[in-house]
Coordinates of N, CA and C in Angstrom, one line a residue:
Chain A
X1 N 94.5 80.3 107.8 CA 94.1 80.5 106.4 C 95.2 80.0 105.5
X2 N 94.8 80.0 104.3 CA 96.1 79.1 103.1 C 96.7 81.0 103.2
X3 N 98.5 80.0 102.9 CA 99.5 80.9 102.5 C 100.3 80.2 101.7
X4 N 101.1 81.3 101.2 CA 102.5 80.2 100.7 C 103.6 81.7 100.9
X5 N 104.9 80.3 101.1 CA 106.0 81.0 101.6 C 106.7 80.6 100.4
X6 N 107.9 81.4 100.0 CA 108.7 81.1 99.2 C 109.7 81.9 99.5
X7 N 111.3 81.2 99.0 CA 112.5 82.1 99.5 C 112.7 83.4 98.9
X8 N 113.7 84.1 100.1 CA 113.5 85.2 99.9 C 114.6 85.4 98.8
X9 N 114.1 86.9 97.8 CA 115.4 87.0 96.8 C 116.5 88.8 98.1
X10 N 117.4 88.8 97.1 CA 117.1 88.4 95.9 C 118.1 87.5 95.9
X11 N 118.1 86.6 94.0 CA 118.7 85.2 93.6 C 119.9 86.0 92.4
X12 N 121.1 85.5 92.8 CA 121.9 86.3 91.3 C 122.3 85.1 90.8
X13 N 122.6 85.0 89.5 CA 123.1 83.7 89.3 C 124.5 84.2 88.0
X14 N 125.0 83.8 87.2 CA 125.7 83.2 86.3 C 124.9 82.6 85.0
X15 N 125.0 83.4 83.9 CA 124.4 82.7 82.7 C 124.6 81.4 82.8
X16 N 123.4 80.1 82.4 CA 123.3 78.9 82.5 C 123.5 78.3 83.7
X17 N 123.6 79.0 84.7 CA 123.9 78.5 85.9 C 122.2 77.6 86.3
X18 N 122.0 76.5 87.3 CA 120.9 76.0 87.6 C 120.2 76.8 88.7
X19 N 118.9 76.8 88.2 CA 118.2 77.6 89.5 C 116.8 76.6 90.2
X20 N 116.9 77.0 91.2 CA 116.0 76.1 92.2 C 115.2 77.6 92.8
X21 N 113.7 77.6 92.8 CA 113.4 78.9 94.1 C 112.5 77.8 94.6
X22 N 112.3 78.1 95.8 CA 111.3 77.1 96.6 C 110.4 77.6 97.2
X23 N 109.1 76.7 97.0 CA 107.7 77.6 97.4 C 107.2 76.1 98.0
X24 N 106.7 76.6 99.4 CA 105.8 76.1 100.3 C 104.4 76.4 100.5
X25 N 103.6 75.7 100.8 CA 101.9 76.0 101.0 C 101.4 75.5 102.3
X26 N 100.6 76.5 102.3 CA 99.8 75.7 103.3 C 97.9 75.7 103.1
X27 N 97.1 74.8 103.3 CA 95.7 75.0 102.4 C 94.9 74.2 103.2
X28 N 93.5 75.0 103.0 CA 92.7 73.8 103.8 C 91.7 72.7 103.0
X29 N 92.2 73.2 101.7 CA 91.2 73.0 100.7 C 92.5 72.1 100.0
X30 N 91.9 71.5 98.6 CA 93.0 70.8 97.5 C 94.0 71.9 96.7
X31 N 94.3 72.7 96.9 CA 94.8 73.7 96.1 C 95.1 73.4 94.5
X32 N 95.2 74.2 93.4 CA 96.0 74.7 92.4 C 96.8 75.3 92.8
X33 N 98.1 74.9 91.9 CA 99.2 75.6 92.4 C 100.3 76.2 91.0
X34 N 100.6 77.7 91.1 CA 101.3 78.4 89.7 C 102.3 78.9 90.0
X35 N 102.9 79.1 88.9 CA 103.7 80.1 89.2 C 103.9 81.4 88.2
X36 N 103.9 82.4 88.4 CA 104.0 84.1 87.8 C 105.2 84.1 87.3
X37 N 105.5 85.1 86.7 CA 106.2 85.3 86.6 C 106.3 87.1 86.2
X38 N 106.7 88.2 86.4 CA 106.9 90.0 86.0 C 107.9 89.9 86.0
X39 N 108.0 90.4 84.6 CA 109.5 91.3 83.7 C 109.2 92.8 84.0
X40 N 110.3 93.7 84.2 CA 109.7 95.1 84.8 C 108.9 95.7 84.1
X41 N 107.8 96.8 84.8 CA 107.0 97.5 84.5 C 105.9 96.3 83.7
X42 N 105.8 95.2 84.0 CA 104.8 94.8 83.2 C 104.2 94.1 84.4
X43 N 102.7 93.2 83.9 CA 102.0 93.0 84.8 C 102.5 91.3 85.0
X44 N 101.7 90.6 85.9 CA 102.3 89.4 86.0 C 101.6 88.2 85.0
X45 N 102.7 87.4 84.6 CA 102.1 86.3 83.6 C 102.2 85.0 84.4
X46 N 101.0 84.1 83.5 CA 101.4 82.7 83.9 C 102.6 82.0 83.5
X47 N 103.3 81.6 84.2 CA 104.4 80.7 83.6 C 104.2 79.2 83.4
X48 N 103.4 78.7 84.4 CA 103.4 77.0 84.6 C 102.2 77.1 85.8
X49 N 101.6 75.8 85.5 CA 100.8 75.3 86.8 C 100.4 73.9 87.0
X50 N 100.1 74.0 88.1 CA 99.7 72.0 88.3 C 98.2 72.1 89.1
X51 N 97.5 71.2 89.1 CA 96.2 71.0 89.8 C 95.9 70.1 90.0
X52 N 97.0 69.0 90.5 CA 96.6 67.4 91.3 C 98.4 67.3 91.5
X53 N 98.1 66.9 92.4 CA 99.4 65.9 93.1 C 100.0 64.9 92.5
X54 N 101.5 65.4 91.9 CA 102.6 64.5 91.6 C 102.4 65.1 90.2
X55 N 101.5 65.9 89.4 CA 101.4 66.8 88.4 C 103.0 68.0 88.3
X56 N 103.8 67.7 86.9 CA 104.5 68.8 86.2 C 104.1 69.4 85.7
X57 N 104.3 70.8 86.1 CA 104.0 71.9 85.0 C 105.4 72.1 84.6
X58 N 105.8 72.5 83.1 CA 106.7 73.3 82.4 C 106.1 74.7 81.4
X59 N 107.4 75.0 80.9 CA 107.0 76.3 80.7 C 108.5 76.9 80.2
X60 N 109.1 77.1 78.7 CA 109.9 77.7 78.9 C 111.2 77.4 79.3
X61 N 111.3 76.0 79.6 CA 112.4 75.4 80.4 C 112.4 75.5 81.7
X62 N 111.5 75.9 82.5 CA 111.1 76.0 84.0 C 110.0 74.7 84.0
X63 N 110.4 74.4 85.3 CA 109.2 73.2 85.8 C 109.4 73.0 87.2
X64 N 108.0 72.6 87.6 CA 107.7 72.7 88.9 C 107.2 71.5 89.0
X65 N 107.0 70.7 90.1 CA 106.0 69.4 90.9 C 105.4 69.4 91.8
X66 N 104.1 69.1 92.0 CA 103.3 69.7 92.9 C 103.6 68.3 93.9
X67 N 104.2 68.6 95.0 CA 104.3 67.8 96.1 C 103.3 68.3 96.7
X68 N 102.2 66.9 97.3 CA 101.4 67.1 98.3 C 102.0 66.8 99.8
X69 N 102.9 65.9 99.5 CA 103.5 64.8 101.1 C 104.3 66.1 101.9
X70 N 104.6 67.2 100.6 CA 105.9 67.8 101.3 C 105.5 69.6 101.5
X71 N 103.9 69.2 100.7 CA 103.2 70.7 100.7 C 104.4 72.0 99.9
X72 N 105.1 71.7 98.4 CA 105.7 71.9 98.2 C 105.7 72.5 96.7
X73 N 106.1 73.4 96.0 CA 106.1 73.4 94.4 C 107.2 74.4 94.2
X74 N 108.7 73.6 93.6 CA 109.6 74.7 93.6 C 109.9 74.6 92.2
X75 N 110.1 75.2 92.2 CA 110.5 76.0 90.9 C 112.0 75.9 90.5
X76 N 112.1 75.3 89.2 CA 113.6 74.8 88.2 C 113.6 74.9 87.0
X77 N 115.2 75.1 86.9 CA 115.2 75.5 85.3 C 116.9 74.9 85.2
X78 N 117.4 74.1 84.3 CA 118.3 73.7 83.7 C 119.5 74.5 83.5
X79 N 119.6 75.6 83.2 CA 120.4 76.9 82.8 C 119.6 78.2 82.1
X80 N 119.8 78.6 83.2 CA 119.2 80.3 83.0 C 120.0 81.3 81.9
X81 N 119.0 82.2 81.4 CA 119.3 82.7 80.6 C 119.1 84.5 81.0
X82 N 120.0 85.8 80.5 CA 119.5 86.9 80.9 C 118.6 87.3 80.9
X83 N 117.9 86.8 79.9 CA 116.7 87.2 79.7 C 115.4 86.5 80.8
X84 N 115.5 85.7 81.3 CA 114.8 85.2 82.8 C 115.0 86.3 84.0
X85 N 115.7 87.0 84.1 CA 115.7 87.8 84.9 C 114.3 88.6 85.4
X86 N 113.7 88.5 86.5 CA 112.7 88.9 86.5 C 111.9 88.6 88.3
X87 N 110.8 89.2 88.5 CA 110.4 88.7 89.8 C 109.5 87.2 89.2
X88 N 109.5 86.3 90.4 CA 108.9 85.1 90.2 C 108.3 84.9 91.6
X89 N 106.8 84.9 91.5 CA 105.6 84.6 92.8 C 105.2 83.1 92.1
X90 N 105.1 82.5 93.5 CA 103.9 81.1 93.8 C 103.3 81.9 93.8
X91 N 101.9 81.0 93.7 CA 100.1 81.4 94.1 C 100.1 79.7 93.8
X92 N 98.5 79.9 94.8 CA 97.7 78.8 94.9 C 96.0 79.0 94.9
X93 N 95.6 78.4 94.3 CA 94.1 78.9 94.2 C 93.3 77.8 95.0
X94 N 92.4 77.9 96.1 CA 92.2 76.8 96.8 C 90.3 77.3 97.4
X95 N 89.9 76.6 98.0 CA 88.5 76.7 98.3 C 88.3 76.9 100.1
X96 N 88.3 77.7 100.5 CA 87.8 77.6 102.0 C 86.3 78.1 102.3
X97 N 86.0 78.0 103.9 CA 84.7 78.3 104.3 C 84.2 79.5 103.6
X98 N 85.0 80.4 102.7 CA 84.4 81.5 102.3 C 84.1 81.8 100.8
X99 N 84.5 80.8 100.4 CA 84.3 80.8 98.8 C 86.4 80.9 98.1
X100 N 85.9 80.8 97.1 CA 87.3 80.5 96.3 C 88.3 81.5 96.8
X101 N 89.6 81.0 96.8 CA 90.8 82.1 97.7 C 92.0 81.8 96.8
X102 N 92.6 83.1 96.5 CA 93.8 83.0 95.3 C 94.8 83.5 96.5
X103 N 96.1 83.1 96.6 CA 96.9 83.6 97.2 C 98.5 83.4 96.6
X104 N 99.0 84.8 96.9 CA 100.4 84.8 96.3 C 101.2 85.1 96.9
X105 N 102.5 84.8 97.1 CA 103.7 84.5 97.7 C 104.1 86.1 97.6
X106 N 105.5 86.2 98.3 CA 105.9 87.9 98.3 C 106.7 88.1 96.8
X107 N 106.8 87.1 96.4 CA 108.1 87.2 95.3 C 109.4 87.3 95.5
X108 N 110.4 86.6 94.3 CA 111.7 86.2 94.5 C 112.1 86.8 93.2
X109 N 112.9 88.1 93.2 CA 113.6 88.2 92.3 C 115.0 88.0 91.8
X110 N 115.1 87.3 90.7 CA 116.1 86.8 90.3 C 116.9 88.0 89.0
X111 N 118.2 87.7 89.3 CA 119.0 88.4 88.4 C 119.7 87.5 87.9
X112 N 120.3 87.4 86.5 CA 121.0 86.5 85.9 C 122.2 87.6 84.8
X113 N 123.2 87.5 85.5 CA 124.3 87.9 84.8 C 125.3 87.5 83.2
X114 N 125.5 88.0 82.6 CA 126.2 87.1 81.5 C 127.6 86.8 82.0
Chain B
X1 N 91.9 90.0 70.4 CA 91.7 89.7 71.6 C 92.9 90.3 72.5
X2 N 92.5 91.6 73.3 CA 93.4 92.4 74.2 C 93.3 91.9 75.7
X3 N 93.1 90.9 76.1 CA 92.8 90.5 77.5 C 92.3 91.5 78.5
X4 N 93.7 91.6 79.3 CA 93.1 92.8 80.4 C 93.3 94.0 80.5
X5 N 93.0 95.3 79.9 CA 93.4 96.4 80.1 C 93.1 97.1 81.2
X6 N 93.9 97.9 81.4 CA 93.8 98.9 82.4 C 93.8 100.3 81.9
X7 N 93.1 101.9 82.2 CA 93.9 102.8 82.0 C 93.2 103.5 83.8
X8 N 94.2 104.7 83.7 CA 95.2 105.4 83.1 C 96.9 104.1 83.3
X9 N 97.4 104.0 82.7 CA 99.0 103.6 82.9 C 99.8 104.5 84.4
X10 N 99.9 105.8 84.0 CA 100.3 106.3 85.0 C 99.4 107.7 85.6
X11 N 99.9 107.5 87.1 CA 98.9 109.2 87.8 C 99.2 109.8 88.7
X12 N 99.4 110.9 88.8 CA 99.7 111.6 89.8 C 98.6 112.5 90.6
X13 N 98.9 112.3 91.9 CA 97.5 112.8 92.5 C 98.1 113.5 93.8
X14 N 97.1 114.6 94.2 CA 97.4 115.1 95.4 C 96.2 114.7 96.7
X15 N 96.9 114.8 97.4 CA 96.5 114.1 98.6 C 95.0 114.9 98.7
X16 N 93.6 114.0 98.9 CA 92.3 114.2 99.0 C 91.8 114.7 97.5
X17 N 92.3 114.2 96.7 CA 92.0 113.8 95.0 C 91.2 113.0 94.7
X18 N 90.5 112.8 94.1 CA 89.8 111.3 93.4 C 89.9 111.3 92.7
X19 N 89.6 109.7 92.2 CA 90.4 109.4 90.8 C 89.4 107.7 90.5
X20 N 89.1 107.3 89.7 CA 88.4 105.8 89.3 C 89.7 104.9 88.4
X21 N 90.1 103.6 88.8 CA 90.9 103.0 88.2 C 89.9 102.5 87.5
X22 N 90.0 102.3 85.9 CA 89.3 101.6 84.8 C 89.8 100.2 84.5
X23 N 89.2 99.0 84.8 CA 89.6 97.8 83.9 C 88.7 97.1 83.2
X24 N 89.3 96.4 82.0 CA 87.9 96.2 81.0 C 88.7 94.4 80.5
X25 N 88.1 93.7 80.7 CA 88.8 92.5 80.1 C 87.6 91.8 78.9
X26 N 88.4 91.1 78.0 CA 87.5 90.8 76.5 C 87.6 88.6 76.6
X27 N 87.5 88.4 77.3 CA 87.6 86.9 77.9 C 86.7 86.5 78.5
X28 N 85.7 87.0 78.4 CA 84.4 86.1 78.8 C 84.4 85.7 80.8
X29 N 85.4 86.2 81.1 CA 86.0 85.7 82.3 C 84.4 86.2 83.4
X30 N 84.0 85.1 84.1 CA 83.3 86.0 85.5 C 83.6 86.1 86.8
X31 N 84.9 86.1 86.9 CA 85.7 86.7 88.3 C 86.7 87.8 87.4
X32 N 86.8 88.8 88.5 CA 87.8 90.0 88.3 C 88.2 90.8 89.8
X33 N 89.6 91.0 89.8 CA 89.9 91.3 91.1 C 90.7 92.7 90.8
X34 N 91.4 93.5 92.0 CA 91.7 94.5 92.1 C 93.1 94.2 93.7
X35 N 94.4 94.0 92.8 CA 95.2 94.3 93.7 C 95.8 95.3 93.8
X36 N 97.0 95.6 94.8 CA 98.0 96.7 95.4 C 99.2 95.8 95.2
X37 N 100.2 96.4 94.3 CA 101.5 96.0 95.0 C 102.6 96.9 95.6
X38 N 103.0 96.3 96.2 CA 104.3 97.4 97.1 C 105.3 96.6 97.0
X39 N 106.5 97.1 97.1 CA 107.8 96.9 97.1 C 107.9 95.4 98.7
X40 N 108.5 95.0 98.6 CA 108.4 93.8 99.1 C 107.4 93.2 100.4
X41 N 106.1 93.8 99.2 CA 105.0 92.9 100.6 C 104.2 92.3 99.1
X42 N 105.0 92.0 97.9 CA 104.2 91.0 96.9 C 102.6 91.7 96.4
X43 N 101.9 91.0 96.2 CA 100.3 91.1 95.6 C 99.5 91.5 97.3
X44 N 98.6 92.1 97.2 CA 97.6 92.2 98.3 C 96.1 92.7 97.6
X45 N 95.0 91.6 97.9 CA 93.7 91.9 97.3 C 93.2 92.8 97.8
X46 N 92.6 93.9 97.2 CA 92.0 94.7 97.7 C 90.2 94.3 97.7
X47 N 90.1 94.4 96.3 CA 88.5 93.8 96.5 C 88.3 92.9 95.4
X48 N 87.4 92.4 94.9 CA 86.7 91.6 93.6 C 85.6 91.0 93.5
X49 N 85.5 90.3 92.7 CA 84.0 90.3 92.2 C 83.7 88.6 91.8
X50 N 83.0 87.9 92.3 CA 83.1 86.8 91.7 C 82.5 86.6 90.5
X51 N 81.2 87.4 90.4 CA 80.6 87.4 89.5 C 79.7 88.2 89.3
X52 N 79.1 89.1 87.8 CA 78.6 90.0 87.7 C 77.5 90.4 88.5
X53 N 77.5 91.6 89.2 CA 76.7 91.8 90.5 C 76.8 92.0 91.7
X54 N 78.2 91.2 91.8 CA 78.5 91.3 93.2 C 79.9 91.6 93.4
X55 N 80.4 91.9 94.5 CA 81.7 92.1 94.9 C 82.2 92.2 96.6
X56 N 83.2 91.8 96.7 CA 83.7 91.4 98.3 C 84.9 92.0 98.6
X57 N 85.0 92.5 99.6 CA 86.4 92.7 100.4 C 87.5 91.9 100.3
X58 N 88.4 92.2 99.9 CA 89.9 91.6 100.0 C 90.4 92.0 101.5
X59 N 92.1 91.4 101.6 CA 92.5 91.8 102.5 C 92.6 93.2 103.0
X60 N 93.0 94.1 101.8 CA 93.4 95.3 102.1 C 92.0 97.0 101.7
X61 N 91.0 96.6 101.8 CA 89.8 97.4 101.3 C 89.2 99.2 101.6
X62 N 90.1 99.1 102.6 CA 90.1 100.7 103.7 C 90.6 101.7 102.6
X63 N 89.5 103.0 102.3 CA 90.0 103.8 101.5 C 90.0 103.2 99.6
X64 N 88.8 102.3 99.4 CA 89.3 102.0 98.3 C 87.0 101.6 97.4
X65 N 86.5 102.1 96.7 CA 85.2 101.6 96.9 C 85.3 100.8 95.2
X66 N 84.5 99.9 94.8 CA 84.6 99.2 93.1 C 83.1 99.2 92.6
X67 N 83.0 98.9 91.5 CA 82.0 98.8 90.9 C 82.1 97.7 90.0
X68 N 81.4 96.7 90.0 CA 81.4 95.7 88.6 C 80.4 96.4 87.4
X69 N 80.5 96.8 86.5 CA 80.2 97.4 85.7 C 78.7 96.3 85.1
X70 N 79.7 95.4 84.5 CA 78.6 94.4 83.7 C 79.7 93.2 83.7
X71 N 79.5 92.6 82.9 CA 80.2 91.5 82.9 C 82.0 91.9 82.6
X72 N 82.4 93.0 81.8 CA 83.6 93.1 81.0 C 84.2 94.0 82.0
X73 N 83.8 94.7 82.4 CA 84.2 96.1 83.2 C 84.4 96.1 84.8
X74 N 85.7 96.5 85.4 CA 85.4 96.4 87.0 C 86.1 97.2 87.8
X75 N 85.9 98.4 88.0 CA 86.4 99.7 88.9 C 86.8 99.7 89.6
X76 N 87.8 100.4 89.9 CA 88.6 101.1 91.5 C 88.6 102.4 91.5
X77 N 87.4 102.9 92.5 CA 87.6 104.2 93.0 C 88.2 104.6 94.6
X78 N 89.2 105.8 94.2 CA 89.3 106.4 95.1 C 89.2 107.7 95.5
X79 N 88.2 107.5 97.0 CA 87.6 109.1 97.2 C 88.5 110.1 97.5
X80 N 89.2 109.6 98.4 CA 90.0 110.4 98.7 C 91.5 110.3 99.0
X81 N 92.3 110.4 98.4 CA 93.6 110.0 97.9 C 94.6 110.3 99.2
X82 N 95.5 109.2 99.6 CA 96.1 109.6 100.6 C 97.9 109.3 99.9
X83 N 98.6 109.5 100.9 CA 100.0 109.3 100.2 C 100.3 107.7 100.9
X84 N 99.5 107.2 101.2 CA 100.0 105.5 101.7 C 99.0 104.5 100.6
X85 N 98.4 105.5 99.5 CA 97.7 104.4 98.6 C 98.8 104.5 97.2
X86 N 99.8 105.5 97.7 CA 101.0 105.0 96.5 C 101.3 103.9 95.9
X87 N 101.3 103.1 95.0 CA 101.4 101.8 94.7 C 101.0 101.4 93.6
X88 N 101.3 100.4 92.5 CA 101.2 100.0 91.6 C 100.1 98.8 91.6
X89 N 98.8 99.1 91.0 CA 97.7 98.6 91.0 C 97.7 97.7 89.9
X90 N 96.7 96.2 90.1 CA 96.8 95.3 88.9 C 95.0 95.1 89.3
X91 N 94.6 94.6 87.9 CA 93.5 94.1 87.7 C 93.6 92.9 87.1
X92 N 93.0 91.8 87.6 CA 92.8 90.7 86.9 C 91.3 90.3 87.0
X93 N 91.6 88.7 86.2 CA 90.0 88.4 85.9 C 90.5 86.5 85.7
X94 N 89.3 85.9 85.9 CA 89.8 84.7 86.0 C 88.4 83.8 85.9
X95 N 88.3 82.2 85.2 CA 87.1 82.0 84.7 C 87.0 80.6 86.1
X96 N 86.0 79.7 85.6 CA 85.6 78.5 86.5 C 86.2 77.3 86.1
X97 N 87.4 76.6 86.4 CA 87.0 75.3 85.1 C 86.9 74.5 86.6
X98 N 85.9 73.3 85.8 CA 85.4 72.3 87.7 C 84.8 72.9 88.4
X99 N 86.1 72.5 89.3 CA 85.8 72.9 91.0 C 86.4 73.9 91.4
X100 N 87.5 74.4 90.6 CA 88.5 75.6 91.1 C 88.3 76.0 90.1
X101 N 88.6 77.4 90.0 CA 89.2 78.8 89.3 C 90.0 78.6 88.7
X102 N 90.2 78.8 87.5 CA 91.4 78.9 86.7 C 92.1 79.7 87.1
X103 N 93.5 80.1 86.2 CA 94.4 81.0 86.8 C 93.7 82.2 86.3
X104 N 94.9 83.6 87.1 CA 94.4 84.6 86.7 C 95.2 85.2 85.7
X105 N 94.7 86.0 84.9 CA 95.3 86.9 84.2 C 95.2 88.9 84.4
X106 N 96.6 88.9 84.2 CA 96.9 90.0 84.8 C 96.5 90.8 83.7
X107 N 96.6 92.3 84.3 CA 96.8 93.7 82.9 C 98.0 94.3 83.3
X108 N 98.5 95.1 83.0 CA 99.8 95.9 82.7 C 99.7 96.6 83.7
X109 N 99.0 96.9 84.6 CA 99.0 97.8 86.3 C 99.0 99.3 85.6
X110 N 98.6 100.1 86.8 CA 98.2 101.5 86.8 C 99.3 102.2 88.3
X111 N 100.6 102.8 87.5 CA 101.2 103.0 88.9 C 101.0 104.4 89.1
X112 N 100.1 104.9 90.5 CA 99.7 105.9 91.1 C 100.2 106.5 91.8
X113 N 101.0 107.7 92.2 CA 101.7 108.5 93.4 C 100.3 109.7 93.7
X114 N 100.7 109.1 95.0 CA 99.9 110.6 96.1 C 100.7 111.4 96.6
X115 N 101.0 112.9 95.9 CA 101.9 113.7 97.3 C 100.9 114.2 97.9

């Protein structure tokens, strides 16, 4: 069945420091591919998404590329700010023998220090 | 335009309790689902609905029954409350564009303890 893996957190970083998380898929269908984002106690938002291969999403100063060759969509940001601090899930929305299938990663929580 | 609410926010329940999780979204949307989250096992579907009328099993569905209301409205009941359905519940809802499903949109979760 489609999954996606992404690294495990948690991620601490350094104000402005660069961040990379990395999310892998696997699908039997063309996937959409997003990424979440939950600040505590709240529910999860869209941050960015792509829906064809070699497609950028941004968002915020985050951006992602949807690699098909490498079945891949990680996740970057230039310099992080504290306020990024937060959990951050892949999902991919894809089509199998059973009708439409949304699936999400375990999540990677990031902390960002001043 | 309030997208996806949920109530109650929070609940405390004793074990063999019932209780109906309420969600109502104002988005025209005709998919709506019903997750579980736990501390590092991410999102897990419980059930949803593709569209008004109907509704399917998710991965996780044992101990958990829904109702699609009408098109805005889509329920989580639980008959009987155990202390392993502890967990902070989300409802989403999500429209058609194409071939695929748009993304989903979350509500603010409903976090529930069973002693």
């Amino acid at each position: 069945g489609d999954s996606v893996t992404q690294m495990e957190g948690p991620v601490t970083l350094s104000e402005e420091a660069f961040l990379t998380i990395n999310c892998t898929y696997t699908a039997t269908g063309y996937p959409s591919l997003f990424w979440y984002v939950q600040y505590p106690g709240e529910g999860l938002q869209l941050l960015l998404k792509a829906t064809k291969a070699d497609d950028k999403g941004s968002n915020k100063g985050f951006e992602a590329t949807y690699r098909k060759e490498t079945t891949s969509f990680h996740l970057e940001k230039g310099s992080v700010q504290v306020s990024d601090s937060a959990v951050y899930f892949c999902a991919l929305s894809a089509w199998d023998n059973y009708g439409q299938n949304f699936v999400f990663g375990p999540g990677t929580r990031l902390s960002v220090l001043p | 335009n309030a997208g996806v609410t949920q109530t109650p926010k929070f609940q405390v329940l004793k074990t063999g309790q019932s209780m109906t999780l309420q969600c109502a979204q104002d988005m025209n949307h005709n998919s709506m689902y019903w997750y579980r989250q736990d501390p590092g096992m991410g999102l897990r579907l419980i059930y949803y609905s593709a569209s008004e009328g109907t509704t399917d099993k998710g991965e996780v569905p044992n101990g958990y029954n829904v109702s699609r209301l009408n098109k805005r409205e889509f329920s989580l009941r639980l008959e009987s409350a155990a202390p392993s359905q502890t967990s902070v519940y989300f409802c989403a809802s999500s429209t058609r564009q194409g071939s695929l499903y748009n993304e989903q949109f979350f509500g603010p979760g409903t976090r529930l303890t069973v002693l």
